[in-house]
């Protein structure tokens, strides 16, 4: 039998002759044997080409075949415990589809800018491929969770007339001569749909003119937002923890090998179970300004310094003359060296930041919004996600409901992912009183006419309700252990130049 099959399916074709359609991921030519690693979009497969077993001329062509050349390759599937998928291909024939020469992304390490400029090709790298697979599962799990739980999907508009999350991050567009904004959230529209369907969600691209360049901010990202009529804070927290747990479980089930390749912290992910930690903002202020944080930051610094020493020792080893080493070993070492140098410079930044962040935490005063470093400290202190609830109303969006037992705070929550990753969810109970909401809109200087339809919801059958938004890229970054969320979307958009 000579069937076209996928690499991910090869283990079901042991001893059969199959044809793979793919690209050369790596080509390690020897005199008599070629080790050709082929990828086909579903995985990698080592293909062994032995001289004498295939046409002489074809052997020569395959030997010279550059990285990312495309080909159909035929052979016998054999069990091989040492290979990634447990199989390899004993090649009997091949058809070269396109010869690729001088592929720009070589196995050596490249800089971030270079890779962003070559994103159209970099998507083929194993790391990006694994992240894309995890993202796919996350999105599938998101939809499944809400669809199975009686939520109705509502697609909310991208052109919007009202400020959703604060005017500082609005993208204004010229809509036939009048200004409109790109959606910062679908929430306000979703609230209206919740009054029709009860439980709804929207899921789409979201735009924010984020001025700061951080590893947590994109200008275009994907957000999923549920909204539930008659829900209070406790119910929303429960929904959030069940939701996040179901996403993590799905990835652990579907993408274990991708997580392994990415060196994600699988043991930590396996511990993600409801209930999550719940802290109020006021409790967080106490932690940040207390002894616990002083000690935590000092320990952290000690850890960083020890890690720095280990890395420096290894770098010194790798910088020694490489004579006598095989070429592939030299290349491997060169790659490790570049990676370690990258890690070292990041570590140096962390060492430099540690006292600054410790000072920021010590100086934190009730009433300020939590900064990125404060979130990181709190999330690093826990190995489970942490809900922080009841922030001061002044630092949060206008639509959040004031706690009637303490007017200074709102009934909101952020969910901080563990491992120092920071906020992945923001949500709240919504203000449902017409007069209170109108006063807030006016106090912020927004035009009440723009919000008349939103105020109407508080006039005709107003009910307690609320919801939250989860950022897909931040969730993927946390789960995969990727440091920068730009790697968690195929074509990232950030404040600085858009490369492609
Ligand atoms: O906390 P945020 O701003 O909440 C809202 O937009 C609410 N309207 C949601 C709701 O209640 N329906 O954003 C929610 C989440 C954040 O926790 C974060 O994960 C993600 O969206 N997010 C970003 N992700 C990437 N880049 C950015 N610039 C982001 N801003 C927010
Ligand atoms: Mg937020």
XYZ file of C-alpha atoms and ligand atoms in Angstrom:
532
model
C 0.000 0.000 0.000
C 1.296 3.464 -0.808
C -0.955 5.966 0.874
C -0.457 9.590 1.772
C -0.604 9.785 5.543
C 0.165 12.379 8.185
C 3.207 12.192 10.430
C 1.032 12.360 13.538
C -0.630 9.168 12.337
C 2.472 7.148 11.404
C 2.374 4.899 14.448
C -0.755 3.340 12.947
C 1.163 2.403 9.802
C 4.094 0.376 11.115
C 5.655 -1.761 8.361
C 3.541 -0.101 5.673
C 4.913 1.958 2.819
C 3.623 5.516 2.995
C 4.205 8.848 1.313
C 4.633 11.999 3.392
C 4.056 15.423 1.864
C 6.099 18.024 3.626
C 9.192 20.136 3.997
C 12.778 19.519 5.023
C 13.147 20.619 8.621
C 16.742 19.550 8.970
C 19.139 17.760 6.659
C 22.136 16.039 8.169
C 23.984 14.451 5.297
C 26.550 11.731 5.856
C 28.568 9.845 3.250
C 26.307 6.829 2.890
C 23.271 7.765 4.981
C 21.201 10.937 5.076
C 19.190 11.881 8.132
C 16.402 13.994 6.801
C 13.957 15.407 9.335
C 10.726 16.136 7.527
C 7.766 18.118 8.844
C 4.302 18.030 7.342
C 2.318 20.356 9.594
C 1.324 17.551 11.942
C 4.734 16.672 13.346
C 8.351 15.817 12.630
C 9.664 12.522 11.268
C 13.216 11.352 10.856
C 13.664 9.852 7.374
C 16.680 7.635 6.790
C 17.978 7.636 3.240
C 20.569 4.940 2.562
C 22.832 5.077 -0.449
C 22.184 2.104 -2.697
C 18.568 1.794 -1.548
C 17.378 4.603 -3.788
C 18.319 5.974 -7.158
C 21.913 7.306 -7.174
C 20.982 10.678 -8.685
C 18.089 11.177 -6.270
C 20.420 10.414 -3.371
C 22.694 13.225 -4.572
C 19.763 15.635 -4.915
C 18.452 14.822 -1.446
C 21.915 15.221 0.000
C 22.077 18.806 -1.264
C 18.483 19.615 -0.404
C 18.260 22.829 1.641
C 16.194 23.541 4.748
C 12.473 24.067 3.948
C 12.627 22.515 0.488
C 9.312 20.810 -0.167
C 9.028 17.173 -1.141
C 6.954 14.033 -1.228
C 8.872 11.270 0.412
C 8.045 7.579 0.388
C 9.277 4.835 2.640
C 8.641 2.078 5.120
C 7.464 3.032 8.587
C 9.644 1.497 11.286
C 9.469 1.549 15.058
C 12.277 3.609 16.534
C 12.086 4.213 20.251
C 14.650 7.012 20.167
C 12.653 9.101 17.663
C 10.206 11.751 18.795
C 7.043 10.002 17.591
C 8.466 6.517 18.229
C 8.822 5.856 14.478
C 11.075 6.641 11.534
C 10.882 6.238 7.777
C 13.192 3.989 5.769
C 13.147 5.917 2.512
C 12.457 4.112 -0.776
C 11.756 7.107 -3.006
C 11.151 10.846 -3.131
C 9.843 13.563 -5.373
C 11.294 17.026 -4.831
C 8.570 19.660 -5.227
C 10.545 22.858 -4.680
C 14.197 23.416 -3.891
C 14.751 26.004 -1.175
C 18.183 27.568 -0.950
C 19.620 29.774 1.777
C 16.550 29.645 4.015
C 17.027 32.721 6.178
C 16.140 31.142 9.523
C 18.947 28.696 10.235
C 19.182 26.413 13.265
C 21.405 28.957 15.015
C 19.759 31.510 17.296
C 18.436 34.756 15.792
C 17.447 38.080 17.318
C 13.843 39.018 18.080
C 13.667 41.707 15.403
C 15.012 39.413 12.738
C 12.466 36.742 13.626
C 9.564 39.207 13.675
C 10.591 40.442 10.249
C 10.597 36.824 9.102
C 7.423 35.878 10.921
C 5.894 34.460 7.713
C 8.667 31.850 7.798
C 9.237 31.692 11.540
C 5.732 30.245 11.954
C 7.265 27.006 10.644
C 9.671 26.734 13.574
C 8.967 24.026 16.086
C 8.478 26.423 18.972
C 6.014 28.649 17.127
C 4.223 25.608 15.797
C 3.805 24.177 19.323
C 2.504 27.495 20.663
C 0.030 27.704 17.765
C -1.228 24.214 18.556
C -1.754 25.123 22.218
C -3.554 28.309 21.198
C -5.837 26.261 18.975
C -6.748 23.995 21.899
C -7.274 26.965 24.228
C -9.738 28.524 21.790
C -11.504 25.240 21.200
C -11.805 24.707 24.966
C -13.135 28.247 25.427
C -15.949 27.698 22.947
C -16.702 24.216 24.234
C -16.955 25.395 27.834
C -19.514 28.091 27.108
C -21.424 26.150 24.465
C -21.788 23.184 26.825
C -22.900 25.427 29.662
C -25.896 27.003 27.942
C -24.247 30.247 26.817
C -25.255 31.826 23.514
C -22.543 33.301 21.293
C -23.136 36.930 20.363
C -20.812 38.654 17.922
C -20.337 42.212 19.081
C -19.224 45.032 16.763
C -15.688 46.231 16.192
C -16.699 49.771 15.191
C -18.060 51.309 18.366
C -19.239 54.730 19.471
C -18.699 54.472 23.207
C -15.640 54.258 25.428
C -15.533 50.837 27.068
C -12.299 50.636 29.030
C -10.918 54.159 29.266
C -10.165 56.811 26.684
C -6.373 56.550 27.002
C -6.247 53.401 24.895
C -8.828 54.202 22.210
C -8.014 53.728 18.555
C -9.973 56.345 16.678
C -10.967 55.692 13.086
C -12.488 57.991 10.524
C -15.877 56.471 9.772
C -17.096 58.348 6.680
C -16.084 61.638 8.221
C -17.130 60.953 11.833
C -14.919 59.523 14.534
C -15.549 55.995 15.760
C -13.424 53.680 17.864
C -12.162 50.147 17.452
C -13.667 47.891 20.127
C -11.790 47.776 23.445
C -14.348 45.286 24.697
C -17.618 43.738 23.556
C -18.988 43.957 27.070
C -21.443 46.828 26.820
C -23.207 45.225 23.859
C -23.028 41.882 25.572
C -24.866 43.246 28.595
C -27.745 44.096 26.312
C -27.702 40.562 24.842
C -27.575 39.045 28.357
C -30.943 40.673 29.040
C -32.305 38.737 26.072
C -30.575 35.342 26.422
C -29.513 35.202 30.077
C -26.041 33.758 29.501
C -23.994 35.000 26.551
C -20.409 35.330 25.386
C -18.516 37.142 22.690
C -15.146 36.287 21.300
C -13.170 38.421 18.958
C -10.287 40.743 18.233
C -9.913 43.608 20.666
C -7.963 46.821 20.152
C -6.093 48.994 22.596
C -3.700 51.807 21.839
C -1.332 50.679 24.585
C 1.399 53.271 24.855
C 3.758 51.137 26.900
C 5.816 48.364 25.398
C 5.550 45.441 27.766
C 5.631 41.703 27.376
C 1.954 41.614 28.426
C 0.484 44.115 25.998
C -0.523 43.887 22.375
C -2.473 46.534 20.488
C -4.621 43.834 18.890
C -5.463 40.762 20.933
C -8.248 38.234 21.255
C -10.594 38.346 24.186
C -13.456 36.092 25.199
C -16.108 37.660 27.404
C -19.017 35.914 29.131
C -21.876 37.937 30.606
C -24.518 36.498 32.926
C -27.860 37.966 34.009
C -28.716 37.599 37.703
C -25.087 36.753 38.583
C -23.309 38.120 41.639
C -19.599 38.230 42.434
C -19.361 34.741 43.967
C -21.018 33.139 40.968
C -18.675 34.954 38.585
C -15.596 33.837 40.516
C -16.813 30.264 40.385
C -17.488 30.549 36.665
C -14.001 31.982 36.147
C -12.199 29.233 38.032
C -14.152 26.441 36.358
C -13.523 28.058 32.996
C -9.759 28.423 33.466
C -9.477 24.919 34.920
C -11.271 23.459 31.901
C -8.893 25.252 29.507
C -5.804 23.946 31.320
C -7.226 20.414 31.396
C -7.907 20.481 27.662
C -4.343 21.584 26.886
C -2.886 18.929 29.188
C -4.971 16.347 27.352
C -4.413 17.498 23.780
C -0.955 19.044 23.797
C 1.257 17.164 26.211
C 4.038 16.675 23.685
C 3.896 20.353 22.650
C 4.119 21.360 26.315
C 7.128 19.084 26.711
C 8.829 20.556 23.648
C 8.149 24.042 24.983
C 9.534 23.033 28.371
C 6.318 24.239 30.020
C 5.812 23.544 33.708
C 3.449 20.572 33.315
C 3.530 19.656 37.025
C 2.408 23.188 37.913
C -0.397 23.042 35.344
C -1.603 19.749 36.767
C -2.146 21.483 40.104
C -4.607 23.970 38.647
C -7.859 23.037 40.364
C -10.772 25.023 41.738
C -11.037 26.715 44.179
C -8.455 29.383 43.388
C -7.007 31.745 45.991
C -9.240 34.723 46.811
C -7.742 37.944 48.173
C -9.271 41.382 48.433
C -7.342 44.340 47.102
C -6.941 45.566 50.707
C -5.374 42.246 51.699
C -3.009 42.530 48.749
C -1.970 45.998 49.916
C -1.137 44.528 53.321
C 0.915 41.751 51.782
C 2.835 44.101 49.484
C 3.705 46.515 52.264
C 4.430 43.836 54.871
C 7.423 41.793 56.024
C 6.377 38.834 53.871
C 7.168 40.748 50.679
C 10.484 42.113 51.994
C 11.620 38.539 52.639
C 10.162 37.250 49.401
C 12.039 39.839 47.336
C 15.316 39.191 49.167
C 14.984 35.429 48.565
C 14.170 36.102 44.951
C 17.309 38.182 44.521
C 19.395 35.427 46.084
C 17.886 32.921 43.638
C 18.620 35.176 40.672
C 22.220 35.623 41.730
C 22.767 31.889 42.105
C 21.237 31.338 38.663
C 23.486 34.019 37.223
C 26.536 32.250 38.550
C 25.483 28.927 36.996
C 24.867 30.556 33.620
C 28.159 32.438 33.689
C 30.062 29.235 34.433
C 28.418 27.473 31.505
C 29.062 30.434 29.187
C 32.748 30.392 30.121
C 32.851 26.690 29.249
C 31.205 27.252 25.887
C 33.515 30.139 25.074
C 36.597 27.924 25.297
C 38.140 26.904 21.943
C 35.995 24.314 20.184
C 38.738 22.375 18.336
C 38.194 18.696 17.934
C 34.414 18.986 18.120
C 32.204 17.793 15.271
C 30.555 20.560 13.236
C 27.070 19.750 14.531
C 28.347 19.870 18.101
C 29.945 23.254 17.463
C 26.675 24.541 16.008
C 24.758 23.191 18.996
C 27.161 24.890 21.389
C 27.004 28.155 19.468
C 23.229 28.063 19.717
C 23.317 27.306 23.423
C 25.757 30.165 23.906
C 23.479 32.686 22.199
C 20.513 31.412 24.214
C 22.414 31.618 27.483
C 23.619 35.119 26.677
C 19.987 36.071 26.112
C 18.991 34.487 29.418
C 21.833 36.234 31.191
C 20.858 39.654 29.939
C 17.251 39.020 31.013
C 18.454 37.856 34.388
C 20.567 40.986 34.765
C 17.472 43.073 34.101
C 15.599 41.117 36.763
C 18.442 41.574 39.223
C 18.438 45.288 38.489
C 14.640 45.479 38.819
C 14.346 43.463 42.024
C 15.156 46.333 44.444
C 13.025 48.751 42.394
C 10.059 46.388 42.491
C 10.618 45.742 46.197
C 10.557 49.502 46.765
C 7.407 49.947 44.662
C 5.701 47.237 46.733
C 6.850 48.767 50.041
C 5.636 52.215 48.924
C 2.290 50.926 47.691
C -0.616 52.847 49.157
C -4.296 51.994 49.232
C -6.030 53.664 46.293
C -3.425 53.034 43.594
C -3.925 50.488 40.846
C -1.729 47.410 41.088
C 1.255 47.676 38.780
C 2.678 44.851 36.698
C 5.442 44.209 39.233
C 2.948 44.101 42.133
C 0.854 41.547 40.281
C 3.970 39.511 39.568
C 4.916 39.426 43.250
C 1.454 38.296 44.341
C 1.214 35.682 41.614
C 4.715 34.336 42.334
C 3.773 33.881 45.984
C 1.060 31.381 45.033
C 1.132 28.233 42.951
C -2.541 28.594 42.127
C -4.254 31.417 40.281
C -5.253 34.289 42.585
C -8.448 36.328 42.398
C -7.977 39.877 43.613
C -11.354 41.450 44.356
C -12.787 44.779 45.516
C -10.453 47.363 43.995
C -10.915 51.070 44.686
C -13.627 52.321 42.312
C -11.462 55.218 41.202
C -8.906 53.075 39.389
C -11.446 50.900 37.611
C -13.875 51.219 34.685
C -17.049 53.301 35.022
C -19.477 50.396 34.655
C -18.359 48.472 37.751
C -20.838 48.275 40.607
C -19.880 49.971 43.868
C -20.005 47.678 46.842
C -23.062 48.916 48.716
C -21.443 48.005 52.047
C -18.251 49.927 51.240
C -18.715 52.635 48.625
C -14.951 53.061 48.175
C -14.574 49.737 46.408
C -16.207 48.024 43.458
C -17.434 44.444 43.076
C -14.749 43.483 40.612
C -11.995 40.924 40.239
C -8.792 40.293 38.377
C -7.408 36.803 38.049
C -3.628 36.572 38.354
C -2.100 33.485 36.781
C 0.585 31.719 38.798
C 4.334 31.654 38.040
C 4.472 35.421 38.027
C 2.520 35.753 34.871
C 0.039 38.352 36.112
C -3.510 39.242 35.081
C -5.305 37.039 32.583
C -8.908 37.926 33.505
C -10.610 41.172 34.404
C -14.267 41.245 35.365
C -16.968 42.671 37.594
C -20.542 42.945 38.638
C -22.051 45.832 36.612
C -23.701 48.923 37.987
C -27.418 48.246 37.505
C -28.895 51.410 39.004
C -29.858 54.003 36.395
C -29.112 57.120 38.455
C -25.822 55.899 39.882
C -24.598 54.919 36.413
C -25.710 58.205 34.842
C -23.853 60.157 37.538
C -20.675 58.199 36.851
C -20.909 58.725 33.114
C -21.341 62.451 33.657
C -18.573 62.632 36.256
C -16.145 61.103 33.765
C -17.095 63.688 31.150
C -18.583 61.160 28.737
C -21.573 62.252 26.714
C -24.705 60.587 28.218
C -26.282 60.597 24.737
C -23.668 58.066 23.600
C -24.694 55.794 26.472
C -28.465 56.194 26.266
C -28.961 52.679 24.945
C -26.685 51.327 27.711
C -28.615 53.290 30.339
C -31.871 51.897 28.911
C -30.824 48.460 30.159
C -31.065 49.934 33.675
C -34.542 51.249 32.931
C -36.346 48.307 31.405
C -36.083 45.290 33.653
C -32.680 45.987 35.197
C -31.194 43.008 37.016
C -27.922 42.322 38.816
C -25.468 40.972 36.268
C -21.801 40.702 35.458
C -19.075 38.977 33.537
C -15.426 39.023 32.682
C -12.908 39.012 29.870
C -10.056 36.579 29.377
C -7.149 37.461 27.109
C -6.226 34.540 24.858
C -2.575 35.489 24.271
C -1.866 35.990 27.964
C -3.492 32.661 28.762
C -1.441 30.890 26.092
C 1.740 32.591 27.318
C 1.080 31.489 30.878
C 0.270 27.877 29.928
C 3.185 27.452 27.529
C 5.663 29.313 29.730
C 6.362 31.728 26.890
C 7.703 34.969 28.307
C 6.355 37.408 25.748
C 2.778 37.387 24.523
C 3.844 38.493 21.041
C 4.820 34.848 20.418
C 1.282 33.699 21.249
C -0.459 35.129 18.196
C 0.554 34.367 14.616
C 1.025 37.969 13.476
C 1.486 40.189 16.531
C 0.623 43.869 16.633
C 2.514 45.987 19.129
C 3.168 49.633 19.623
C 6.423 49.650 17.722
C 6.747 48.830 14.065
C 4.474 46.211 12.534
C 6.913 43.991 10.690
C 4.573 42.044 8.459
O -9.270 43.765 32.295
P -9.801 44.113 30.941
O -9.480 45.460 30.414
O -11.361 43.882 31.029
C -12.279 44.197 30.084
O -12.037 44.563 28.953
C -13.692 43.921 30.495
N -14.599 44.718 29.652
C -13.998 42.468 30.384
C -15.382 42.120 30.835
O -15.663 42.263 31.989
N -16.222 41.674 29.913
O -9.288 43.037 29.887
C -9.588 41.682 30.070
C -8.387 40.826 29.730
C -7.161 41.090 30.591
O -7.231 40.422 31.816
C -6.059 40.545 29.707
O -5.995 39.135 29.784
C -6.543 40.922 28.330
O -7.935 41.098 28.401
N -5.905 42.166 27.871
C -4.866 42.212 27.015
N -4.179 41.253 26.399
C -3.185 41.615 25.568
N -2.853 42.890 25.322
C -3.516 43.905 25.910
N -3.200 45.152 25.623
C -4.578 43.587 26.806
N -5.444 44.305 27.548
C -6.234 43.431 28.181
Mg -7.811 44.491 33.575
